[in-house]
Amino acid sequence: MNSHSAFFYGTLMARQVLYRVCYGKSNIADDPIASLRAANLTIQPAILYDHCRHKVSGADYPGMIPQKGESVRGTYVTGLTDADLYRLDLFEGSEYRRDKVKVVLLGDGKDNVAADAEKVDTETYIYIAGDERLEKGEWDFDSFVRDKMPGRWASDSSEEYNGLDDGPDTTGGRGINTDMSNRLQHDAEHTETEKDS
């Protein structure tokens, strides 16, 4: 089994969203197989230089583009499998392209970068759906977690989602109870079944 790494800077920084994409459910506490797979992940803060993160207009999620002199704080995740990358590519869709980048690890969890900070090669998702769709200013992760994530991006209860689908889809088809979410869950279950055989 190959092990991969990735730098996440948006919705996938939330473990519940990452778990839903990779394992088919946001809450893995009662799933011994998903819990075992998640135990192989390491997640730590990192910074990607010469890139900028913006909110995508009309969406809950950001897009990141190269921009000299700017930086993006996110999470560096190791222990991802080939199957995880497949599902992550599906989740990101045609708005993003997976590219190789070099990030600086933040061992202390703060934005202070030591002169001898470790730099690692990894991959990330660059926004390619057009700069005109990106709003000025920074996308706010804390606001996403507080206001957008519950019931829309991460939940194992379809009842929590009731009433949220009356307006426009601000998840870009990536939210819970969408065709993509159902496909990710089916794929995750199928992958687990194959491993058990």
Coordinates of C-alpha atoms in Angstrom, one line a residue:
M1 CA 0.0 0.0 0.0
N2 CA 1.4 3.4 -1.0
S3 CA 1.4 6.2 1.5
H4 CA 0.8 9.8 0.3
S5 CA 0.8 13.2 1.8
A6 CA -1.2 16.3 1.1
F7 CA -1.6 20.0 2.2
F8 CA -5.2 21.0 2.9
Y9 CA -6.1 24.7 3.3
G10 CA -10.0 24.7 3.3
T11 CA -12.8 22.4 4.3
L12 CA -10.5 19.4 4.5
M13 CA -8.7 20.9 7.4
A14 CA -11.7 19.9 9.5
R15 CA -11.2 16.2 10.4
Q16 CA -14.9 15.5 10.1
V17 CA -14.9 16.6 6.4
L18 CA -11.6 14.7 5.8
Y19 CA -13.0 11.6 7.4
R20 CA -16.3 11.9 5.4
V21 CA -14.4 12.1 2.2
C22 CA -11.9 9.3 3.0
Y23 CA -14.0 6.9 5.1
G24 CA -17.6 7.7 4.1
K25 CA -18.6 9.2 7.4
S26 CA -17.8 12.2 9.6
N27 CA -17.9 10.4 12.9
I28 CA -15.7 7.3 12.9
A29 CA -15.7 6.6 16.6
D30 CA -18.1 3.6 16.3
D31 CA -16.4 2.2 13.1
P32 CA -13.3 0.1 14.0
I33 CA -12.1 -0.1 10.4
A34 CA -12.3 3.6 9.7
S35 CA -10.8 4.3 13.1
L36 CA -7.9 2.0 12.4
R37 CA -7.3 3.7 9.0
A38 CA -7.5 7.1 10.5
A39 CA -4.9 6.1 13.1
N40 CA -2.4 5.9 10.2
L41 CA -2.8 9.6 9.5
T42 CA -0.6 12.3 10.9
I43 CA -2.0 15.8 10.8
Q44 CA 0.1 18.9 11.6
P45 CA 0.0 22.6 10.8
A46 CA 2.0 23.9 7.9
I47 CA 2.5 26.9 5.7
L48 CA 2.6 27.1 1.9
Y49 CA 4.5 30.2 0.7
D50 CA 3.8 32.2 -2.5
H51 CA 0.1 31.2 -2.6
C52 CA -3.1 32.9 -1.5
R53 CA -6.4 31.5 -0.3
H54 CA -9.7 33.2 -1.3
K55 CA -13.4 32.5 -0.7
V56 CA -15.1 31.1 -3.8
S57 CA -18.0 33.4 -4.7
G58 CA -21.3 31.9 -3.6
A59 CA -19.6 29.0 -1.9
D60 CA -18.6 27.8 1.6
Y61 CA -15.2 26.7 0.5
P62 CA -12.0 28.5 -0.7
G63 CA -9.7 28.3 -3.7
M64 CA -6.0 28.7 -3.5
I65 CA -3.9 30.2 -6.3
P66 CA -0.2 31.0 -6.7
Q67 CA 0.6 34.6 -5.6
K68 CA 4.1 35.8 -4.9
G69 CA 4.7 37.1 -1.4
E70 CA 1.6 35.6 0.2
S71 CA 1.2 32.5 2.4
V72 CA -1.5 30.0 3.4
R73 CA -1.7 28.2 6.7
G74 CA -3.2 24.8 6.5
T75 CA -2.7 21.2 7.5
Y76 CA -0.1 18.7 6.3
V77 CA -1.5 15.2 6.3
T78 CA 0.5 12.0 5.9
G79 CA -0.6 8.3 5.7
L80 CA -3.1 8.8 2.9
T81 CA -3.7 5.8 0.7
D82 CA -4.2 5.5 -3.1
A83 CA -7.9 5.0 -2.4
D84 CA -8.0 8.2 -0.2
L85 CA -6.3 10.2 -3.0
Y86 CA -8.9 8.8 -5.5
R87 CA -11.7 10.0 -3.3
L88 CA -10.0 13.3 -2.6
D89 CA -9.7 13.9 -6.3
L90 CA -13.3 13.1 -6.8
F91 CA -14.3 15.4 -4.0
E92 CA -12.3 18.3 -5.4
G93 CA -13.6 17.8 -8.9
S94 CA -12.9 19.9 -12.0
E95 CA -12.5 23.1 -10.0
Y96 CA -9.1 22.0 -8.7
R97 CA -5.9 20.4 -9.9
R98 CA -3.6 18.4 -7.7
D99 CA -0.1 19.9 -7.9
K100 CA 3.3 19.2 -6.2
V101 CA 4.3 21.9 -3.7
K102 CA 6.8 22.3 -0.8
V103 CA 5.4 23.3 2.6
V104 CA 7.0 24.4 5.9
L105 CA 6.0 22.4 8.9
L106 CA 5.0 24.3 12.0
G107 CA 6.1 22.0 14.8
D108 CA 4.9 24.2 17.6
G109 CA 1.4 24.6 16.1
K110 CA 1.9 28.4 15.9
D111 CA 2.6 30.5 12.9
N112 CA 6.1 31.2 14.0
V113 CA 8.5 29.6 11.5
A114 CA 11.9 28.8 12.9
A115 CA 15.0 29.3 10.7
D116 CA 15.5 25.5 10.7
A117 CA 11.9 24.6 10.1
E118 CA 11.4 21.4 8.1
K119 CA 10.4 21.8 4.5
V120 CA 8.6 18.8 2.9
D121 CA 7.4 18.0 -0.6
T122 CA 3.7 17.2 -0.9
E123 CA 0.7 17.8 -3.0
T124 CA -2.2 20.2 -2.8
Y125 CA -5.3 21.3 -4.8
I126 CA -4.9 24.5 -6.8
Y127 CA -8.0 26.3 -7.8
I128 CA -8.3 26.4 -11.6
A129 CA -12.0 27.4 -12.2
G130 CA -11.1 31.0 -12.9
D131 CA -9.8 33.8 -10.7
E132 CA -12.9 35.9 -11.4
R133 CA -14.8 33.5 -9.1
L134 CA -12.5 34.3 -6.2
E135 CA -13.5 37.0 -3.8
K136 CA -11.0 39.5 -2.4
G137 CA -9.9 38.8 1.1
E138 CA -9.1 35.7 3.0
W139 CA -11.4 32.7 3.5
D140 CA -12.1 32.2 7.3
F141 CA -11.8 28.6 8.6
D142 CA -13.2 29.4 12.0
S143 CA -16.3 30.9 10.5
F144 CA -16.7 27.8 8.2
V145 CA -16.5 25.5 11.2
R146 CA -18.9 27.5 13.3
D147 CA -21.5 28.6 10.7
K148 CA -21.3 26.3 7.6
M149 CA -19.9 22.9 8.6
P150 CA -22.5 21.5 11.0
G151 CA -25.2 19.7 9.1
R152 CA -24.0 20.9 5.7
W153 CA -20.5 19.5 5.4
A154 CA -20.1 17.0 8.2
S155 CA -22.8 14.9 9.9
D156 CA -24.0 11.4 9.9
S157 CA -27.6 12.4 10.5
S158 CA -29.7 13.4 7.5
E159 CA -32.1 15.0 9.9
E160 CA -29.6 17.8 10.6
Y161 CA -29.5 18.6 6.9
N162 CA -33.3 19.2 6.7
G163 CA -34.1 22.7 5.8
L164 CA -30.6 23.6 4.6
D165 CA -31.3 22.6 1.0
D166 CA -34.0 25.2 0.3
G167 CA -31.5 27.8 -0.9
P168 CA -28.6 27.6 -3.3
D169 CA -26.0 24.8 -2.9
T170 CA -23.1 26.5 -1.3
T171 CA -21.2 23.2 -1.1
G172 CA -20.6 22.9 -4.8
G173 CA -22.2 19.4 -4.6
R174 CA -19.7 18.4 -1.9
G175 CA -22.0 18.5 1.1
I176 CA -23.7 15.7 2.9
N177 CA -26.7 14.0 1.3
T178 CA -25.4 14.8 -2.2
D179 CA -24.7 12.4 -5.1
M180 CA -21.0 13.0 -4.5
S181 CA -21.3 12.2 -0.8
N182 CA -23.3 9.1 -1.5
R183 CA -20.6 8.0 -4.0
L184 CA -17.8 8.6 -1.5
Q185 CA -19.6 6.6 1.1
H186 CA -20.3 3.7 -1.2
D187 CA -16.6 3.8 -2.4
A188 CA -15.3 3.8 1.1
E189 CA -17.5 0.9 2.1
H190 CA -16.5 -1.0 -1.0
T191 CA -12.8 -0.4 -0.3
E192 CA -13.3 -1.7 3.3
T193 CA -15.0 -4.8 2.0
E194 CA -12.2 -5.6 -0.4
K195 CA -9.6 -5.2 2.4
D196 CA -11.6 -7.6 4.6
S197 CA -11.6 -10.3 1.8

